Coordinates of C-alpha atoms and ligand atoms in Angstrom, one line a residue:
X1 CA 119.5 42.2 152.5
X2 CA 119.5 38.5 151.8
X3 CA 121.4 37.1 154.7
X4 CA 121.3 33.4 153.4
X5 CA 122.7 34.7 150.4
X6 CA 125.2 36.7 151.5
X7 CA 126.4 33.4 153.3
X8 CA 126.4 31.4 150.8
X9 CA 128.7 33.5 148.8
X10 CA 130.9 33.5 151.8
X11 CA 130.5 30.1 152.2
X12 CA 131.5 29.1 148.3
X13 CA 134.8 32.0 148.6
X14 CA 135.7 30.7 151.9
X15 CA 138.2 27.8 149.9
X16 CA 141.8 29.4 148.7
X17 CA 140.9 28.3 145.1
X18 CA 139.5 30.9 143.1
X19 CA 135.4 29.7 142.3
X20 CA 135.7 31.5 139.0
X21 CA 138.3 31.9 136.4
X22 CA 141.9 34.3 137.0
X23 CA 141.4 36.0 133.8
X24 CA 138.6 38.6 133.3
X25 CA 135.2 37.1 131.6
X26 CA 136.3 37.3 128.1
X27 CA 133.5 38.8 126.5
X28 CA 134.1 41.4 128.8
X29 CA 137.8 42.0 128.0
X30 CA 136.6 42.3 124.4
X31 CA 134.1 44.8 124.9
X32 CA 136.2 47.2 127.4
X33 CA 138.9 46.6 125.2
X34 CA 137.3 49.0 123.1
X35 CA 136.6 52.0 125.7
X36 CA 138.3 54.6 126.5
X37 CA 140.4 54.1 129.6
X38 CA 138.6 56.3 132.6
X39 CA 136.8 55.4 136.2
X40 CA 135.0 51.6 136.3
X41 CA 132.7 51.0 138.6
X42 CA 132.2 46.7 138.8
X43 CA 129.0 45.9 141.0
X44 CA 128.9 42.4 142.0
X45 CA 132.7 42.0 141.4
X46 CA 133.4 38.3 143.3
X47 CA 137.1 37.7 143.7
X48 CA 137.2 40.3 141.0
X49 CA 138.4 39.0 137.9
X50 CA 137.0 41.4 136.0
X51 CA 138.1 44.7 138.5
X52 CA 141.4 42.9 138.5
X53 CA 141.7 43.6 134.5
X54 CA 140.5 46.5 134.3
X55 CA 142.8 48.1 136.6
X56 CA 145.9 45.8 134.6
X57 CA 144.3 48.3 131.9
X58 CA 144.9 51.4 133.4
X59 CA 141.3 51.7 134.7
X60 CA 140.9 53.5 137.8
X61 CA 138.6 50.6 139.5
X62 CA 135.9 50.4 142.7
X63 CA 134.5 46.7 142.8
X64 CA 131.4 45.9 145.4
X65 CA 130.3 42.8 147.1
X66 CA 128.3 41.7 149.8
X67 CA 131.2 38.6 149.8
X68 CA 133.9 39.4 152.3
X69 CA 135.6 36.3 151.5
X70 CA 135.5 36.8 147.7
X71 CA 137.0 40.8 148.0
X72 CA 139.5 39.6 150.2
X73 CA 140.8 37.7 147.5
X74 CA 140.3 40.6 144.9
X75 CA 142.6 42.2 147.1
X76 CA 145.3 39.6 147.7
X77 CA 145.4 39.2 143.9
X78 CA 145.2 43.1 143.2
X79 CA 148.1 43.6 146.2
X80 CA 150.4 41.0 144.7
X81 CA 150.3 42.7 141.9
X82 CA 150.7 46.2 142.8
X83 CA 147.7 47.1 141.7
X84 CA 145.5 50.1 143.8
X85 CA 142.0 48.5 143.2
X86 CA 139.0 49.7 145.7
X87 CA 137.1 47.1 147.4
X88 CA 134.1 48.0 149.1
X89 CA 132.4 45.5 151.5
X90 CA 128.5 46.1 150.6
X91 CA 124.7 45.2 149.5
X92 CA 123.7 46.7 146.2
X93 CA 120.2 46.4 147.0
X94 CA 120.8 49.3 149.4
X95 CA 123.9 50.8 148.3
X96 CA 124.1 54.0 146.7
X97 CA 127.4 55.4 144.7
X98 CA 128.3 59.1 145.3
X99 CA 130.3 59.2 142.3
X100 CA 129.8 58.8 138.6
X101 CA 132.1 56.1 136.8
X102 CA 132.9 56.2 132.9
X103 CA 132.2 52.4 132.9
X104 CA 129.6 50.4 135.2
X105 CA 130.0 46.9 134.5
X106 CA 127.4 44.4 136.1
X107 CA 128.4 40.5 135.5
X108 CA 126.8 37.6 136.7
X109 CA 124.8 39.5 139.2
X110 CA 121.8 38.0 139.8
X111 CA 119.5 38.8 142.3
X112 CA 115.7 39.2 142.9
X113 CA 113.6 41.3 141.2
X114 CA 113.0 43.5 144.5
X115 CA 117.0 43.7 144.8
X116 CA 117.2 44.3 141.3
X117 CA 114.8 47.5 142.0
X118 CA 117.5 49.1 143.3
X119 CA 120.8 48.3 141.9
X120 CA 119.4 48.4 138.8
X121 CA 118.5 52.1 138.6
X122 CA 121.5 52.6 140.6
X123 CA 123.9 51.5 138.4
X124 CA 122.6 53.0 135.5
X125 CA 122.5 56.3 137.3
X126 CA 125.6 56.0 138.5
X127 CA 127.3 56.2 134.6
X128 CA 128.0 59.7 133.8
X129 CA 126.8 61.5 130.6
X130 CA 129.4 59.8 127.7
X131 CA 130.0 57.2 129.9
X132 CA 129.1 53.0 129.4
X133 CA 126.4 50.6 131.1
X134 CA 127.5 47.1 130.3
X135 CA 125.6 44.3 131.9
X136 CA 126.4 40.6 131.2
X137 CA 124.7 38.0 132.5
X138 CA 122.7 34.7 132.4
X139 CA 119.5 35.2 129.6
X140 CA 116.4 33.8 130.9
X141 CA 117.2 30.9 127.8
X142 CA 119.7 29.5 129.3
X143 CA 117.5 28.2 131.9
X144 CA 115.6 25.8 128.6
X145 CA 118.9 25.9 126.1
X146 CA 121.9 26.9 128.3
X147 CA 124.0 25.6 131.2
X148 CA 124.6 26.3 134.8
X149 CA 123.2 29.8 136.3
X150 CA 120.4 30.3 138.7
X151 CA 117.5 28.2 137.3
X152 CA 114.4 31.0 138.5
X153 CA 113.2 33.2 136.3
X154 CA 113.0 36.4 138.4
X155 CA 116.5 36.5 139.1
X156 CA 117.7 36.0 134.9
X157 CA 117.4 39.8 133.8
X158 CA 115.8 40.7 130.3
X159 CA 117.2 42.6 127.8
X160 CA 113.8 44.6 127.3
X161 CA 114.4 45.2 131.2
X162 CA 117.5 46.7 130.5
X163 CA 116.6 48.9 127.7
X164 CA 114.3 50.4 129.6
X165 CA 116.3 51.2 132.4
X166 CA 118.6 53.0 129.7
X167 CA 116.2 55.5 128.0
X168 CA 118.5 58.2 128.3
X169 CA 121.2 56.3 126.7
X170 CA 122.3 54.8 123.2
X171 CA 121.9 51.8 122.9
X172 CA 125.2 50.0 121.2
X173 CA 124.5 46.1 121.8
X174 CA 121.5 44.1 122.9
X175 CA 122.0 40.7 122.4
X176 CA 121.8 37.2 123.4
X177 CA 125.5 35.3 123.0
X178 CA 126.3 31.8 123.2
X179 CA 129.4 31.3 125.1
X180 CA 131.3 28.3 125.8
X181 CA 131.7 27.4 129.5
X182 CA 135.1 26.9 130.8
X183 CA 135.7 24.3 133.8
X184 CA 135.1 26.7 136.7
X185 CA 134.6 25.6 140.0
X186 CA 131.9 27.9 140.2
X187 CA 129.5 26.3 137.5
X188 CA 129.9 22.8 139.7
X189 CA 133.5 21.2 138.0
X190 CA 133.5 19.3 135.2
X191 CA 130.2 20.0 133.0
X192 CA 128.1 17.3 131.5
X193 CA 125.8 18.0 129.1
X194 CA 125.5 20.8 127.4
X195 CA 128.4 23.4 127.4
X196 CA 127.0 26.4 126.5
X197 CA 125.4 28.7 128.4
X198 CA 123.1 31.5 126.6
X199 CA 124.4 35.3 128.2
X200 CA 122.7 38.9 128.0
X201 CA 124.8 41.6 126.9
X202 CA 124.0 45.1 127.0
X203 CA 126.0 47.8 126.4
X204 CA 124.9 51.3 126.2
X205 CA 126.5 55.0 126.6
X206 CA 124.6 57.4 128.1
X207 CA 123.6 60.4 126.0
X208 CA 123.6 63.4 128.8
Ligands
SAM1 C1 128.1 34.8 140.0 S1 129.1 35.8 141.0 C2 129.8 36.9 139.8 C3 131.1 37.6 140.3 C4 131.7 38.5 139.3 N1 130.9 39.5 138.8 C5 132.4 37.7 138.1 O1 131.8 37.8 137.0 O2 133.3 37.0 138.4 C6 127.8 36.9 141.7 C7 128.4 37.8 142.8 O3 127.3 38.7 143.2 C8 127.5 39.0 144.6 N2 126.2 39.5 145.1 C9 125.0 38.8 145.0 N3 124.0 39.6 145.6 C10 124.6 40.7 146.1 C11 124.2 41.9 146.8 N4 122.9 42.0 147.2 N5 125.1 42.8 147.1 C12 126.4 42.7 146.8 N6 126.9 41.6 146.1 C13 126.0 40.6 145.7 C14 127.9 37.6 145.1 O4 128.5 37.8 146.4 C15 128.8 37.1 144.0 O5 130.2 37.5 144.3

């Protein structure tokens, strides 16, 4: 595990304002929209914006992070509104799921390429046959044409990456997507410059 990490995502939770937007990423929303309502695993999930919706959706949800402070506001936000969302406190460069989700969702997760090892194959694994991958996160562009996100290669995963990780599964989207960045407090405040940041989506269902 990456202690200083792990701290440092404590550290930016640690404040009562949320670092990252109430509302689910809404690419997201617009891509689970369109699945069928089941078990969602989110890895990564933060103060769980995304967990948060899909459980408003009916989705039966378990979100991970390493970030104490960032699930105990998933779960403050879930609680208030009655909503039975799992939180589990972990590392998932070591963790390993016991159960198979109809959706794994992985946003904004990025980590090295020895983390990403495990979590990676994880993940994928961890979607049963019928059942969705859908990573979003920073493309290795945005670091030349985007905005905000981790600035070292390694960490920014490639599509081909993915797709390889997924042979067992069809693949539905592969794309690069320019999305508009919202004020968050995590991407710093107030942006200068350019506003866009340049996201991977992958979304695949697994064949058997
Ligand atoms: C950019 S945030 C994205 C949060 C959430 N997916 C979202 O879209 O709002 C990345 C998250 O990954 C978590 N994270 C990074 N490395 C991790 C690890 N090894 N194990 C568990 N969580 C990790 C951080 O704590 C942080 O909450």
């Amino acid at each position: 595990m990456d202690i200083d990490q792990q701290t440092r995502w404590n550290q930016r939770y640690a404040s009562t304002e949320l670092i990252w937007s109430a509302g689910p990423n809404e690419l997201f929303a617009e891509i689970a929209a369109g699945l069928a309502i089941g078990s969602a695993l989110d890895l990564g999930c933060g103060e769980g914006r995304n967990s948060i919706w899909l459980a408003q959706q009916g989705w039966r949800v378990s979100a991970v992070d390493f970030a104490a402070n960032g699930l105990d506001k998933g779960r403050e936000l879930s609680s208030q509104q009655g909503l039975d969302v799992e939180w589990i406190l972990a590392d998932v460069s070591q963790w390993e799921s016991d159960v198979k989700y109809d959706l794994v969702a992985v946003l904004f997760l990025h980590t090295s390429k020895r983390e990403r090892e495990h979590w990676l194959t994880m993940a994928v694994q961890a979607v049963q046959p019928g059942g969705y991958f859908l990573y979003i996160g920073h493309d290795p562009e945005n670091i030349a044409n985007g905005s905000g996100g981790p600035q070292i290669p390694d960490v920014l995963v490639k599509l081909s990456e993915l797709e390889e990780c997924c042979g067992n599964f069809d693949h539905i989207r592969a794309e690069t997507f320019s999305r508009t960045l919202l004020n968050e407090e995590g991407h710093g405040g107030v942006l200068g410059g350019k506003n866009v940041a340049l996201d991977t989506i992958f979304l695949a269902k697994r064949k058997y």
